[in-house]
Tab-separated table of C-alpha atoms in Angstrom:
chain	number	residue	atom	x	y	z
O	271	MET	CA	36.893	-318.801	42.177
O	272	LEU	CA	39.909	-321.106	42.463
O	273	GLU	CA	41.452	-319.237	39.558
O	274	ARG	CA	42.456	-316.365	41.828
O	275	LEU	CA	45.080	-318.710	43.256
O	276	THR	CA	46.498	-319.578	39.835
O	277	PRO	CA	49.287	-317.720	38.009
O	278	LYS	CA	48.419	-314.459	36.318
O	279	ARG	CA	49.015	-315.860	32.853
O	280	THR	CA	46.469	-318.622	33.448
O	281	VAL	CA	43.878	-316.057	34.530
O	282	TYR	CA	44.411	-314.024	31.365
O	283	ALA	CA	44.284	-317.147	29.187
O	284	SER	CA	40.992	-318.140	30.812
O	285	THR	CA	39.572	-314.665	30.266
O	286	ILE	CA	40.577	-314.784	26.596
O	287	LEU	CA	38.937	-318.203	26.271
O	288	LEU	CA	35.649	-316.989	27.762
O	289	GLY	CA	35.752	-313.813	25.667
O	290	ALA	CA	36.348	-315.876	22.514
O	291	ILE	CA	33.338	-318.044	23.356
O	292	LEU	CA	31.104	-314.965	23.666
O	293	THR	CA	32.486	-313.524	20.426
O	294	LEU	CA	32.074	-316.704	18.351
O	295	ALA	CA	28.612	-317.334	19.778
O	296	ASN	CA	27.613	-313.822	18.731
O	297	LEU	CA	28.914	-314.564	15.233
O	298	GLY	CA	26.527	-317.519	15.087
O	299	ILE	CA	23.681	-315.291	16.275
O	300	ILE	CA	24.299	-312.626	13.640
O	301	LEU	CA	24.710	-315.155	10.816
O	302	HIS	CA	21.208	-316.406	11.561
O	303	LYS	CA	19.612	-313.066	12.400
O	304	SER	CA	20.909	-311.511	9.177
O	305	SER	CA	18.543	-313.838	7.296
O	306	ARG	CA	15.638	-314.126	9.729
O	307	VAL	CA	13.701	-311.081	8.503
O	308	TYR	CA	14.377	-312.153	4.900
O	309	LEU	CA	13.035	-315.673	5.506
O	310	PHE	CA	9.901	-314.403	7.241
O	311	GLN	CA	9.352	-311.914	4.427
O	312	GLN	CA	9.745	-314.602	1.766
O	313	ALA	CA	7.317	-316.917	3.532
O	314	LEU	CA	4.679	-314.185	3.850
O	315	CYS	CA	5.335	-313.071	0.278
O	316	LEU	CA	4.778	-316.586	-1.053
O	317	ASP	CA	1.476	-316.854	0.787
O	318	TYR	CA	0.349	-313.470	-0.539
O	319	HIS	CA	1.276	-313.955	-4.188
O	320	ARG	CA	0.010	-317.524	-4.236
O	321	HIS	CA	-3.472	-316.033	-3.862
O	322	HIS	CA	-3.033	-312.715	-5.705
O	323	ASN	CA	-0.409	-313.235	-8.398
O	324	PRO	CA	0.792	-316.844	-8.759
O	325	THR	CA	2.760	-316.060	-11.921
O	326	SER	CA	5.243	-314.011	-9.883
O	327	ILE	CA	6.478	-317.151	-8.086
O	328	SER	CA	9.542	-318.712	-9.709
O	329	LEU	CA	10.003	-322.429	-10.319
O	330	ARG	CA	12.142	-322.739	-7.199
O	331	GLY	CA	9.433	-321.138	-5.069
O	332	HIS	CA	11.000	-317.686	-4.824
O	333	VAL	CA	9.479	-314.219	-5.187
O	334	GLU	CA	11.512	-311.151	-6.143
O	335	GLU	CA	12.058	-309.002	-3.092
O	336	ARG	CA	10.714	-305.849	-4.756
O	337	LEU	CA	7.313	-307.586	-5.015
O	338	CYS	CA	7.270	-308.100	-1.256
O	339	LYS	CA	7.153	-304.393	-0.386
O	340	VAL	CA	3.340	-304.179	-0.455
O	341	PRO	CA	1.684	-302.847	2.741
O	342	ALA	CA	-0.184	-306.081	3.531
O	343	ILE	CA	3.036	-308.104	3.650
O	344	GLN	CA	5.074	-305.476	5.470
O	345	ALA	CA	2.388	-304.941	8.124
O	346	GLU	CA	2.297	-308.666	8.893
O	347	LEU	CA	6.095	-308.807	8.857
O	348	SER	CA	6.216	-306.040	11.456
O	349	THR	CA	3.913	-308.048	13.727
O	350	ILE	CA	6.062	-311.158	13.383
O	351	ASP	CA	9.208	-309.147	14.147
O	352	GLY	CA	7.609	-307.912	17.358
O	353	LEU	CA	6.510	-311.381	18.441
O	354	ASP	CA	9.929	-312.764	17.587
O	355	GLY	CA	11.633	-310.081	19.686
O	356	PHE	CA	9.310	-310.789	22.613
O	357	LEU	CA	9.888	-314.553	22.493
O	358	GLN	CA	13.654	-314.169	22.178
O	359	ASN	CA	13.690	-312.079	25.359
O	360	LEU	CA	11.695	-314.572	27.431
O	361	PRO	CA	14.884	-316.209	28.807
O	362	ARG	CA	15.412	-312.953	30.719
O	363	MET	CA	12.807	-314.321	33.113
O	364	TYR	CA	15.407	-316.811	34.302
O	365	LEU	CA	17.654	-313.951	35.396
O	366	PRO	CA	15.355	-311.067	36.350
O	367	CYS	CA	17.963	-309.239	38.395
O	368	PHE	CA	21.093	-309.443	36.255
O	369	PRO	CA	22.973	-306.113	36.268
O	370	GLN	CA	24.605	-304.660	33.221
O	371	PRO	CA	28.404	-304.361	33.389
O	372	SER	CA	29.237	-300.800	34.262
O	373	THR	CA	32.193	-298.584	33.576
O	374	PRO	CA	33.136	-297.146	36.956
O	375	GLY	CA	35.888	-294.685	37.539
O	376	SER	CA	38.970	-294.972	39.711
O	377	ASP	CA	37.303	-295.962	42.989
O	378	GLU	CA	38.565	-299.544	43.270
O	379	ASP	CA	36.569	-300.336	46.403
O	380	LEU	CA	33.300	-299.418	44.745
O	381	LEU	CA	34.307	-301.311	41.623
O	382	MET	CA	35.042	-304.445	43.669
O	383	GLU	CA	31.695	-304.076	45.390
O	384	SER	CA	29.855	-303.736	42.082
O	385	VAL	CA	31.710	-306.681	40.542
O	386	LEU	CA	30.942	-309.008	43.415
O	387	VAL	CA	27.297	-307.981	43.395
O	388	ILE	CA	27.157	-309.464	39.880
O	389	ALA	CA	27.735	-312.901	41.381
O	390	LEU	CA	25.073	-312.349	44.038
O	391	LEU	CA	22.344	-311.246	41.650
O	392	ILE	CA	22.365	-314.186	39.251
O	393	LEU	CA	19.130	-315.697	40.488
O	394	GLY	CA	16.741	-318.384	39.329
O	395	LEU	CA	17.214	-321.723	37.698
O	396	TYR	CA	20.572	-321.041	36.083
O	397	LYS	CA	22.125	-319.799	39.321
O	398	GLU	CA	21.411	-323.181	40.845
O	399	LEU	CA	22.467	-325.130	37.777
O	400	LEU	CA	25.693	-323.142	37.499
O	401	GLN	CA	26.652	-324.134	41.020
O	402	GLN	CA	25.767	-327.792	40.486
O	403	TYR	CA	27.116	-328.482	37.010
O	404	GLY	CA	29.616	-325.719	36.334
O	405	LEU	CA	30.023	-323.269	33.483
O	406	ARG	CA	31.280	-325.748	30.884
O	407	ARG	CA	28.176	-327.925	30.790
O	408	LEU	CA	25.760	-324.994	30.806
O	409	VAL	CA	27.540	-323.169	27.983
O	410	ILE	CA	27.668	-326.342	25.863
O	411	LEU	CA	23.951	-326.923	26.527
O	412	SER	CA	23.136	-323.326	25.617
O	413	LEU	CA	25.138	-323.438	22.364
O	414	CYS	CA	23.640	-326.776	21.292
O	415	CYS	CA	20.123	-325.484	21.957
O	416	SER	CA	20.870	-322.381	19.876
O	417	ALA	CA	22.091	-324.609	17.038
O	418	LEU	CA	18.888	-326.671	17.268
O	419	ALA	CA	16.830	-323.462	17.175
O	420	VAL	CA	18.470	-322.423	13.891
O	421	LEU	CA	18.049	-325.947	12.470
O	422	TYR	CA	14.369	-325.921	13.405
O	423	SER	CA	13.820	-322.480	11.852
O	424	ILE	CA	15.384	-323.260	8.477
O	425	SER	CA	13.578	-326.615	8.401
O	426	ILE	CA	10.254	-324.820	8.806
O	427	PHE	CA	11.078	-322.368	6.024
O	428	TRP	CA	12.341	-325.194	3.812
O	429	LEU	CA	9.091	-327.138	4.272
O	430	HIS	CA	6.924	-324.081	3.640
O	431	PRO	CA	4.031	-324.022	2.690
O	432	ALA	CA	3.453	-327.338	4.461
O	433	TRP	CA	4.084	-325.374	7.654
O	434	THR	CA	3.077	-321.791	8.297
O	435	ALA	CA	5.787	-319.168	8.734
O	436	HIS	CA	4.445	-318.376	12.200
O	437	THR	CA	5.514	-321.862	13.289
O	438	ALA	CA	9.141	-320.750	12.980
O	439	LEU	CA	8.567	-318.480	15.987
O	440	LEU	CA	8.530	-321.612	18.134
O	441	SER	CA	12.302	-321.855	17.681
O	442	SER	CA	12.491	-319.703	20.818
O	443	PHE	CA	11.416	-322.803	22.748
O	444	PHE	CA	14.960	-324.146	22.372
O	445	ASP	CA	16.361	-320.914	23.815
O	446	LEU	CA	14.020	-321.289	26.778
O	447	ILE	CA	15.719	-324.617	27.450
O	448	GLY	CA	19.277	-323.454	26.844
O	449	GLY	CA	18.801	-319.904	28.087
O	450	GLY	CA	19.719	-318.228	24.797
O	451	ASP	CA	22.393	-315.592	24.409
O	452	ILE	CA	21.060	-313.582	27.363
O	453	VAL	CA	21.680	-316.303	29.947
O	454	ARG	CA	24.880	-317.362	28.191
O	455	ILE	CA	26.340	-313.851	28.430
O	456	THR	CA	25.211	-313.605	32.038
O	457	ILE	CA	26.854	-316.746	33.361
O	458	VAL	CA	30.058	-316.254	31.352
O	459	SER	CA	30.349	-312.632	32.516
O	460	LYS	CA	29.835	-313.776	36.085
O	461	CYS	CA	32.711	-316.249	35.798
O	462	ILE	CA	34.944	-313.607	34.210
O	463	ALA	CA	34.219	-311.417	37.239
O	464	ASP	CA	35.213	-314.336	39.476
O	465	ILE	CA	38.611	-315.033	37.926
O	466	LEU	CA	39.797	-311.564	36.881
O	467	PRO	CA	41.212	-308.945	39.274
O	468	ALA	CA	38.680	-306.225	40.003
O	469	ASP	CA	40.861	-303.360	38.787
O	470	GLU	CA	41.137	-304.998	35.348
O	471	LEU	CA	37.511	-306.007	34.913
O	472	THR	CA	36.234	-302.781	33.343
O	473	ASN	CA	38.796	-302.804	30.538
O	474	ALA	CA	38.223	-306.527	29.993
O	475	TYR	CA	34.481	-305.951	29.509
O	476	ASN	CA	35.173	-303.069	27.131
O	477	TYR	CA	37.513	-305.129	24.954
O	478	ILE	CA	35.239	-308.179	25.004
O	479	SER	CA	32.326	-305.937	23.991
O	480	GLY	CA	34.440	-304.508	21.185
O	481	PHE	CA	35.263	-307.950	19.784
O	482	TYR	CA	31.612	-308.880	20.288
O	483	PHE	CA	30.610	-306.077	17.921
O	484	LEU	CA	33.387	-307.012	15.494
O	485	ALA	CA	31.754	-310.419	15.268
O	486	SER	CA	28.545	-308.586	14.383
O	487	VAL	CA	30.422	-306.821	11.578
O	488	CYS	CA	31.673	-310.131	10.170
O	489	GLY	CA	28.276	-311.802	10.504
O	490	SER	CA	26.428	-308.980	8.772
O	491	ALA	CA	29.043	-308.821	5.999
O	492	ILE	CA	28.800	-312.564	5.346
O	493	GLY	CA	25.016	-312.303	5.450
O	494	SER	CA	25.016	-309.577	2.809
O	495	LEU	CA	27.020	-311.837	0.480
O	496	LEU	CA	25.013	-315.038	0.905
O	497	LEU	CA	21.502	-313.807	1.639
O	498	ASP	CA	20.047	-313.597	-1.858
O	499	ASP	CA	21.089	-316.945	-3.335
O	500	HIS	CA	22.538	-319.036	-0.503
O	501	VAL	CA	20.369	-318.324	2.524
O	502	TYR	CA	20.410	-321.935	3.724
O	503	ILE	CA	24.200	-322.094	3.440
O	504	LEU	CA	24.273	-318.930	5.549
O	505	ASN	CA	22.228	-320.602	8.281
O	506	SER	CA	24.323	-323.758	8.009
O	507	LEU	CA	27.355	-321.596	8.797
O	508	SER	CA	25.508	-320.341	11.861
O	509	ILE	CA	24.920	-323.907	13.060
O	510	ALA	CA	28.563	-324.799	12.376
O	511	CYS	CA	29.692	-321.726	14.333
O	512	TYR	CA	27.580	-322.751	17.338
O	513	LEU	CA	28.931	-326.303	17.255
O	514	PHE	CA	32.540	-325.137	16.909
O	515	THR	CA	32.038	-322.795	19.856
O	516	ALA	CA	30.574	-325.699	21.852
O	517	CYS	CA	33.757	-327.679	21.129
O	518	LEU	CA	35.798	-324.699	22.304
O	519	ALA	CA	33.660	-324.482	25.443
O	520	SER	CA	34.548	-328.082	26.252
O	521	THR	CA	38.023	-326.800	27.198
O	522	ILE	CA	36.625	-324.660	30.043
O	523	PRO	CA	37.931	-326.014	33.383
O	524	ALA	CA	35.318	-328.144	35.115
O	525	ASN	CA	35.365	-326.083	38.319
O	526	TYR	CA	34.485	-322.772	36.626
O	527	GLY	CA	31.206	-321.391	37.870
O	528	ARG	CA	30.912	-323.752	40.812
O	529	GLU	CA	30.660	-322.208	44.226
O	530	SER	CA	30.502	-323.605	47.719
O	531	ARG	CA	26.907	-324.265	48.758
O	532	LEU	CA	27.474	-324.343	52.499
O	533	GLU	CA	25.273	-321.304	53.069
O	534	ASP	CA	22.028	-321.931	54.844
O	535	ASP	CA	18.886	-321.992	52.727
O	536	SER	CA	17.461	-319.131	54.731
O	537	GLN	CA	20.252	-316.761	53.680
O	538	PRO	CA	18.707	-314.072	51.451
O	539	LEU	CA	19.638	-314.131	47.790
O	540	ILE	CA	19.966	-310.351	47.810
O	541	HIS	CA	21.415	-308.442	50.723
O	542	SER	CA	18.967	-306.179	52.454
O	543	ARG	CA	19.480	-302.492	53.110
O	544	HIS	CA	20.703	-303.183	56.652
O	545	GLN	CA	23.282	-305.798	55.728
O	546	ASP	CA	26.966	-305.200	55.125
O	547	ILE	CA	27.753	-305.391	51.407
O	548	SER	CA	31.322	-304.219	51.593
O	549	PRO	CA	33.886	-305.911	49.390
O	550	ARG	CA	35.261	-307.773	52.392
O	551	SER	CA	31.860	-309.148	53.383
O	552	LEU	CA	31.098	-310.180	49.824
O	553	SER	CA	34.457	-311.813	49.162
O	554	PRO	CA	34.699	-315.580	49.530
O	555	SER	CA	36.618	-316.920	52.487
O	556	PRO	CA	39.879	-318.838	52.036
O	557	THR	CA	38.068	-321.985	53.115
O	558	ARG	CA	35.627	-321.621	50.232
O	559	LEU	CA	38.414	-320.859	47.779
O	560	LEU	CA	40.295	-323.990	48.762
O	561	SER	CA	37.263	-326.286	48.834
O	562	PRO	CA	37.420	-328.757	45.956
O	563	PRO	CA	34.487	-328.712	43.546
O	564	SER	CA	34.212	-332.464	43.612
O	565	GLY	CA	34.730	-335.324	46.013
O	566	THR	CA	33.043	-336.090	49.322
O	567	PRO	CA	30.822	-333.202	50.365
O	568	PRO	CA	31.068	-331.880	53.914
O	569	PRO	CA	28.334	-332.748	56.422
O	570	GLU	CA	26.650	-329.352	55.988
O	571	LEU	CA	26.309	-329.912	52.266
O	572	ARG	CA	25.054	-333.473	52.693
O	573	ARG	CA	22.311	-332.211	55.002
O	574	ARG	CA	21.167	-329.597	52.514
O	575	LYS	CA	18.134	-330.702	50.575
O	576	SER	CA	18.146	-330.282	46.824
O	577	LYS	CA	15.311	-328.256	45.390
O	578	SER	CA	13.375	-329.283	42.334
O	579	LEU	CA	13.298	-327.046	39.286
O	580	PHE	CA	9.805	-325.634	39.765
O	581	PRO	CA	10.368	-324.451	43.362
O	582	LEU	CA	13.644	-322.875	42.258
O	583	LEU	CA	11.924	-320.855	39.543
O	584	LEU	CA	9.031	-319.989	41.844
O	585	GLU	CA	11.399	-318.792	44.550
O	586	SER	CA	13.400	-316.719	42.096
O	587	TRP	CA	10.375	-315.057	40.533
O	588	SER	CA	8.624	-314.403	43.848
O	589	THR	CA	11.792	-312.934	45.360
O	590	SER	CA	12.373	-310.705	42.370
O	591	PHE	CA	8.878	-309.576	41.462
O	592	SER	CA	7.968	-308.821	45.063
O	593	SER	CA	10.117	-305.720	44.561
O	594	ILE	CA	7.934	-304.352	41.739
O	595	LEU	CA	5.873	-302.183	44.076
O	596	THR	CA	9.027	-300.507	45.367
O	597	LEU	CA	10.839	-300.075	42.057
O	598	PHE	CA	10.473	-296.299	42.095
O	599	ALA	CA	10.376	-295.847	45.887
O	600	VAL	CA	13.836	-294.290	45.945
O	601	PRO	CA	15.079	-290.722	46.343
O	602	ASN	CA	16.640	-288.649	43.592
O	603	PRO	CA	18.890	-288.986	41.666
O	604	THR	CA	18.389	-292.778	41.867
O	605	PHE	CA	14.724	-292.350	40.899
O	606	THR	CA	15.742	-290.438	37.779
O	607	VAL	CA	18.376	-293.032	36.843
O	608	VAL	CA	15.902	-295.911	37.143
O	609	LEU	CA	13.332	-293.993	35.105
O	610	VAL	CA	15.916	-293.241	32.397
O	611	PHE	CA	16.767	-296.957	32.254
O	612	LEU	CA	13.115	-297.743	31.526
O	613	LEU	CA	12.551	-294.961	28.998
O	614	TYR	CA	15.827	-295.524	27.172
O	615	GLY	CA	15.249	-299.275	27.095
O	616	LEU	CA	11.822	-298.792	25.541
O	617	ALA	CA	13.177	-296.301	23.006
O	618	ALA	CA	16.148	-298.494	22.063
O	619	ARG	CA	13.830	-301.415	21.279
O	620	ILE	CA	12.954	-299.582	18.072
O	621	GLU	CA	16.096	-301.129	16.624
O	622	ILE	CA	14.138	-304.341	16.067
O	623	LEU	CA	12.493	-302.533	13.140
O	624	LEU	CA	15.771	-301.235	11.722
O	625	PRO	CA	16.272	-303.887	8.979
O	626	GLN	CA	12.695	-303.609	7.736
O	627	TYR	CA	12.549	-299.821	8.008
O	628	THR	CA	15.897	-299.361	6.241
O	629	SER	CA	14.801	-301.620	3.394
O	630	LEU	CA	11.540	-299.703	2.928
O	631	ALA	CA	12.909	-296.188	3.448
O	632	LEU	CA	15.837	-296.632	1.051
O	633	ASN	CA	14.165	-299.136	-1.269
O	634	LEU	CA	17.062	-301.542	-0.784
O	635	PRO	CA	17.124	-305.347	-0.720
O	636	LEU	CA	17.805	-306.861	2.683
O	637	ALA	CA	21.229	-308.056	1.525
O	638	ASN	CA	22.322	-304.427	1.105
O	639	VAL	CA	20.695	-303.560	4.430
O	640	ASN	CA	23.015	-306.085	6.073
O	641	ARG	CA	25.982	-304.098	4.761
O	642	ILE	CA	24.627	-300.986	6.456
O	643	LEU	CA	24.081	-302.920	9.693
O	644	ALA	CA	27.667	-304.206	9.465
O	645	LEU	CA	28.849	-300.598	9.353
O	646	LYS	CA	26.680	-299.836	12.388
O	647	ALA	CA	28.286	-302.691	14.318
O	648	LEU	CA	31.747	-301.500	13.246
O	649	VAL	CA	31.049	-298.012	14.607
O	650	SER	CA	29.895	-299.554	17.890
O	651	ALA	CA	33.097	-301.590	18.138
O	652	VAL	CA	35.302	-298.559	17.416
O	653	ILE	CA	33.506	-296.476	20.055
O	654	LEU	CA	33.815	-299.218	22.683
O	655	PHE	CA	37.516	-299.746	21.939
O	656	ALA	CA	38.225	-296.009	22.016
O	657	LEU	CA	36.067	-295.053	25.005
O	658	PRO	CA	38.493	-296.231	27.756
O	659	THR	CA	41.324	-294.220	26.182
O	660	ILE	CA	39.155	-291.138	25.631
O	661	ARG	CA	37.909	-291.365	29.178
O	662	LYS	CA	41.365	-291.695	30.732
O	663	ARG	CA	43.288	-289.195	28.596
O	664	TYR	CA	40.756	-286.450	27.921
O	665	LEU	CA	37.744	-286.665	30.235
O	666	GLU	CA	39.135	-287.704	33.609
O	667	PRO	CA	41.821	-284.966	33.740
O	668	ARG	CA	39.119	-282.395	33.100
O	669	TYR	CA	36.137	-283.698	35.081
O	670	VAL	CA	37.438	-285.951	37.867
O	671	ASN	CA	37.299	-284.405	41.314
O	672	LYS	CA	40.920	-284.454	42.463
O	673	ALA	CA	39.966	-284.260	46.133
O	674	SER	CA	37.599	-287.240	46.199
O	675	GLY	CA	38.688	-289.072	43.046
O	676	SER	CA	35.063	-289.328	41.986
O	677	SER	CA	34.298	-289.656	38.268
O	678	ILE	CA	30.600	-288.777	38.494
O	679	ALA	CA	31.093	-285.781	36.203
O	680	VAL	CA	32.731	-288.003	33.558
O	681	ASP	CA	29.816	-290.430	33.578
O	682	LEU	CA	27.293	-287.599	33.460
O	683	PHE	CA	29.092	-286.022	30.498
O	684	ILE	CA	29.097	-289.344	28.578
O	685	ILE	CA	25.401	-289.829	29.361
O	686	LYS	CA	24.482	-286.389	28.030
O	687	VAL	CA	26.597	-286.719	24.886
O	688	SER	CA	25.232	-290.213	24.202
O	689	LEU	CA	21.630	-289.089	24.625
O	690	VAL	CA	22.178	-286.164	22.262
O	691	ALA	CA	23.773	-288.501	19.706
O	692	ASN	CA	20.916	-291.001	20.005
O	693	THR	CA	18.247	-288.318	19.688
O	694	VAL	CA	19.844	-286.443	16.790
O	695	GLY	CA	20.593	-289.682	14.964
O	696	ILE	CA	17.118	-291.189	15.291
O	697	VAL	CA	15.491	-287.940	14.158
O	698	GLY	CA	17.862	-287.751	11.193
O	699	LEU	CA	16.868	-291.256	10.088
O	700	VAL	CA	13.366	-290.064	9.191
O	701	ILE	CA	14.616	-287.291	6.906
O	702	PRO	CA	14.348	-288.466	3.273
O	703	ALA	CA	17.808	-287.344	2.141
O	704	GLY	CA	19.242	-290.429	0.420
O	705	VAL	CA	21.478	-293.336	1.356
O	706	PHE	CA	24.559	-291.296	2.284
O	707	PHE	CA	22.813	-289.115	4.855
O	708	PHE	CA	20.835	-292.096	6.173
O	709	ILE	CA	24.119	-293.900	6.915
O	710	LEU	CA	25.554	-290.702	8.396
O	711	TRP	CA	22.627	-290.311	10.800
O	712	LEU	CA	22.813	-294.010	11.682
O	713	CYS	CA	26.482	-293.596	12.639
O	714	VAL	CA	25.578	-290.564	14.774
O	715	TYR	CA	22.895	-292.598	16.524
O	716	THR	CA	25.274	-295.523	17.093
O	717	SER	CA	27.961	-293.294	18.610
O	718	GLY	CA	25.854	-293.189	21.792
O	719	VAL	CA	26.574	-296.849	22.495
O	720	GLY	CA	28.344	-296.082	25.789
O	721	LEU	CA	25.263	-294.661	27.493
O	722	LEU	CA	24.144	-297.671	29.548
O	723	ASP	CA	27.559	-298.358	31.053
O	724	SER	CA	27.976	-294.761	32.188
O	725	LEU	CA	24.380	-294.573	33.405
O	726	THR	CA	24.923	-297.651	35.569
O	727	SER	CA	28.154	-296.246	36.970
O	728	TYR	CA	26.540	-292.865	37.647
O	729	GLY	CA	23.636	-294.538	39.431
O	730	VAL	CA	25.963	-296.518	41.700
O	731	TYR	CA	28.111	-293.511	42.584
O	732	THR	CA	25.130	-291.292	43.406
O	733	LEU	CA	23.353	-293.703	45.726
O	734	PRO	CA	22.537	-292.001	49.046
O	735	PRO	CA	24.603	-292.996	52.098
O	736	GLY	CA	23.627	-296.414	53.410
O	737	ALA	CA	21.688	-297.317	50.274
O	738	ASP	CA	21.706	-300.893	49.010
O	739	VAL	CA	23.844	-301.340	45.890
O	740	ALA	CA	22.221	-304.712	45.225
O	741	GLY	CA	18.790	-303.097	45.339
O	742	PHE	CA	19.861	-300.614	42.679
O	743	TYR	CA	20.941	-303.449	40.377
O	744	VAL	CA	17.630	-305.211	41.014
O	745	ARG	CA	15.730	-302.135	39.869
O	746	THR	CA	17.830	-301.541	36.758
O	747	GLY	CA	17.633	-305.236	35.910
O	748	PHE	CA	13.851	-305.066	36.083
O	749	MET	CA	13.816	-301.982	33.903
O	750	ASN	CA	15.886	-303.752	31.236
O	751	THR	CA	13.626	-306.799	31.363
O	752	ILE	CA	10.397	-304.809	31.167
O	753	ALA	CA	11.735	-302.670	28.323
O	754	ALA	CA	12.836	-305.748	26.365
O	755	LEU	CA	9.534	-307.591	26.768
O	756	VAL	CA	7.273	-304.585	26.169
O	757	GLY	CA	9.286	-302.517	23.711
O	758	ALA	CA	9.491	-304.976	20.812
O	759	PRO	CA	5.710	-305.651	20.530
O	760	LEU	CA	4.976	-301.969	21.150
O	761	TRP	CA	7.150	-300.675	18.291
O	762	SER	CA	6.072	-303.431	15.911
O	763	TRP	CA	2.405	-302.552	16.541
O	764	ALA	CA	3.139	-298.856	15.916
O	765	PHE	CA	5.021	-299.656	12.705
O	766	ARG	CA	2.166	-301.883	11.548
O	767	LEU	CA	-0.186	-298.883	11.856
O	768	VAL	CA	2.261	-296.761	9.883
O	769	VAL	CA	2.470	-299.250	7.021
O	770	GLN	CA	-1.239	-300.013	6.928
O	771	ASN	CA	-2.240	-296.346	6.815
O	772	GLY	CA	0.293	-295.361	4.170
O	773	TRP	CA	2.280	-293.049	6.430
O	774	MET	CA	5.620	-294.518	5.404
O	775	SER	CA	6.283	-291.825	2.808
O	776	LYS	CA	5.766	-289.139	5.447
O	777	THR	CA	8.364	-290.765	7.761
O	778	VAL	CA	6.495	-289.829	10.946
O	779	GLU	CA	6.687	-293.218	12.665
O	780	PHE	CA	9.857	-292.501	14.635
C-alpha cells in the first residue's frame, strides 16, 4: 500500500507490470491447454488401437486423429476432461471467498468499498503468505510450479505407454503447491487494487482482461500451427513463457502485497453485519502506510505468535464453510443474484467440453479447433475493450437515474442481453448447419462475456440497507467455487452418456 504515496507515473508503471505478468502467464496457460486434450486423446488412442488395430500405429507411435473418433475413446476422454477440470480448480479451496472484479457505475464511494473488500476477503494460506513474503516471491513460486506441471505432463506423455495417461492428471499437484492461475490472479488483482486509485480500477480491470483474452488468441493460434507435428515444442514454449514471466516478476517491488500485521488475532477476517465497512473504516491508517515492510518489528508484532500452515488452512476453511447453511438466507433480490451465480456458473462449465465437442460435431482435427477457439477469445477481448465505451456513451445516458446517479438499470440491461446471447448461442451450437453457422453461434454465445461483472455490480447495488457487502462477496465466491468443482465432472459425465449411447448425431446433449 506504500505505492499510494508514490508519483502517479510509478503507480501506472506498476499496474502495467502486474497486468503484463497476468497476460504472459495466461499465454503460457493457453499454449499448454491447446494441446492437453490432444495429448490425452493420443494416449487413449494408442492404448485402444494397440489392442484392436496395431497396424494403425505409425513407427513414431502416432495414430491418425480421425481414427480416434470412436465412441470408446471419446467417452473416456470426456471423463478425463472432467477430472482434469476438477483437479485444476482445487486451488480455489485456498481462497474460498475471493470476489470477482465487478464493473460498478459512477458511485465512487461504493466502488471504493467494493475494492477494499477485495483485500479483506483473500483468506487462507495465501493471505498469510502474501503478508509474510510479499507478492514477488509468491508469483515467482506460482509460475515455477506451473512450469513444473507442464514439464511433468509432457514427460508422462513422452514416456507413454510406460506410464498411463491418467498419471498426467497428477500435474495438478504442482498447482496445489503454487496455487495455479486462480490464486495467482487473486493475489495480483488484490495488489492492483491496493496501488491504483479506486476511480480508475474498473477500467484497469477491463483493459487487463482484454489483454488477457488477447493472450488467449495468440496461444490458440500458435497451438493450431504446432499441434499436429510439434506438440512438444508447443509445450516447451509454454514452459519458456512461464520462466520468462517469472523473471519479469522478479522486478516487482519487495514490499508489494505486504501489509501491517498489528491487528489482534481475534479480529474477524470478514466484517460482520453490525460492523462499519465504510471506505473510511476499511482504509489503512497513515501509520500503516508509513510502516516499513522490513526491519525491527514493533512490540505488538513481536508478541504475535506465528501460526503453522495447517491451522491457517483449518481456520480459513472453518470460517468460510460455516457460512454454507446461510448462503441463501438473504432477501430478494440478493437471493436471486446468488442463485443466478450458481446456475450460470454450472452452465458455463460446459465450456470444458468445447474442444472435444467442436472436433466431433464438425469432424475437424483439434488443430483447426484451436483456430476457432482463438476467434472465440478474440471476440471476448473485443467485447471487454468496447464495453466501457458502450456503457458510458450509450447505456448510461439512457438508463442512469439522474437523481441518484445509480446505474442499476445499466447493469440489469447488460445482464439480460448477456443471458439472451448465451442462451441463443448455446442452442445454436447444437444445430447441424455447418462450420460457418457454428462459428456464428459461438460468437453470439461469447458476446455475453460481460455478464458476471454486471451481475456482481447489480448485486452490490441492490443490497438492502444495512446489509453486509462482505457477506455478499462470500456468497458469490462460494457459488463460483461450487460451480467450478461440480460443473466440470457433471458435464463430462453427461457427455460420456451422449457418446456412449450414440446420441451425438442428434445433438441433444446441450
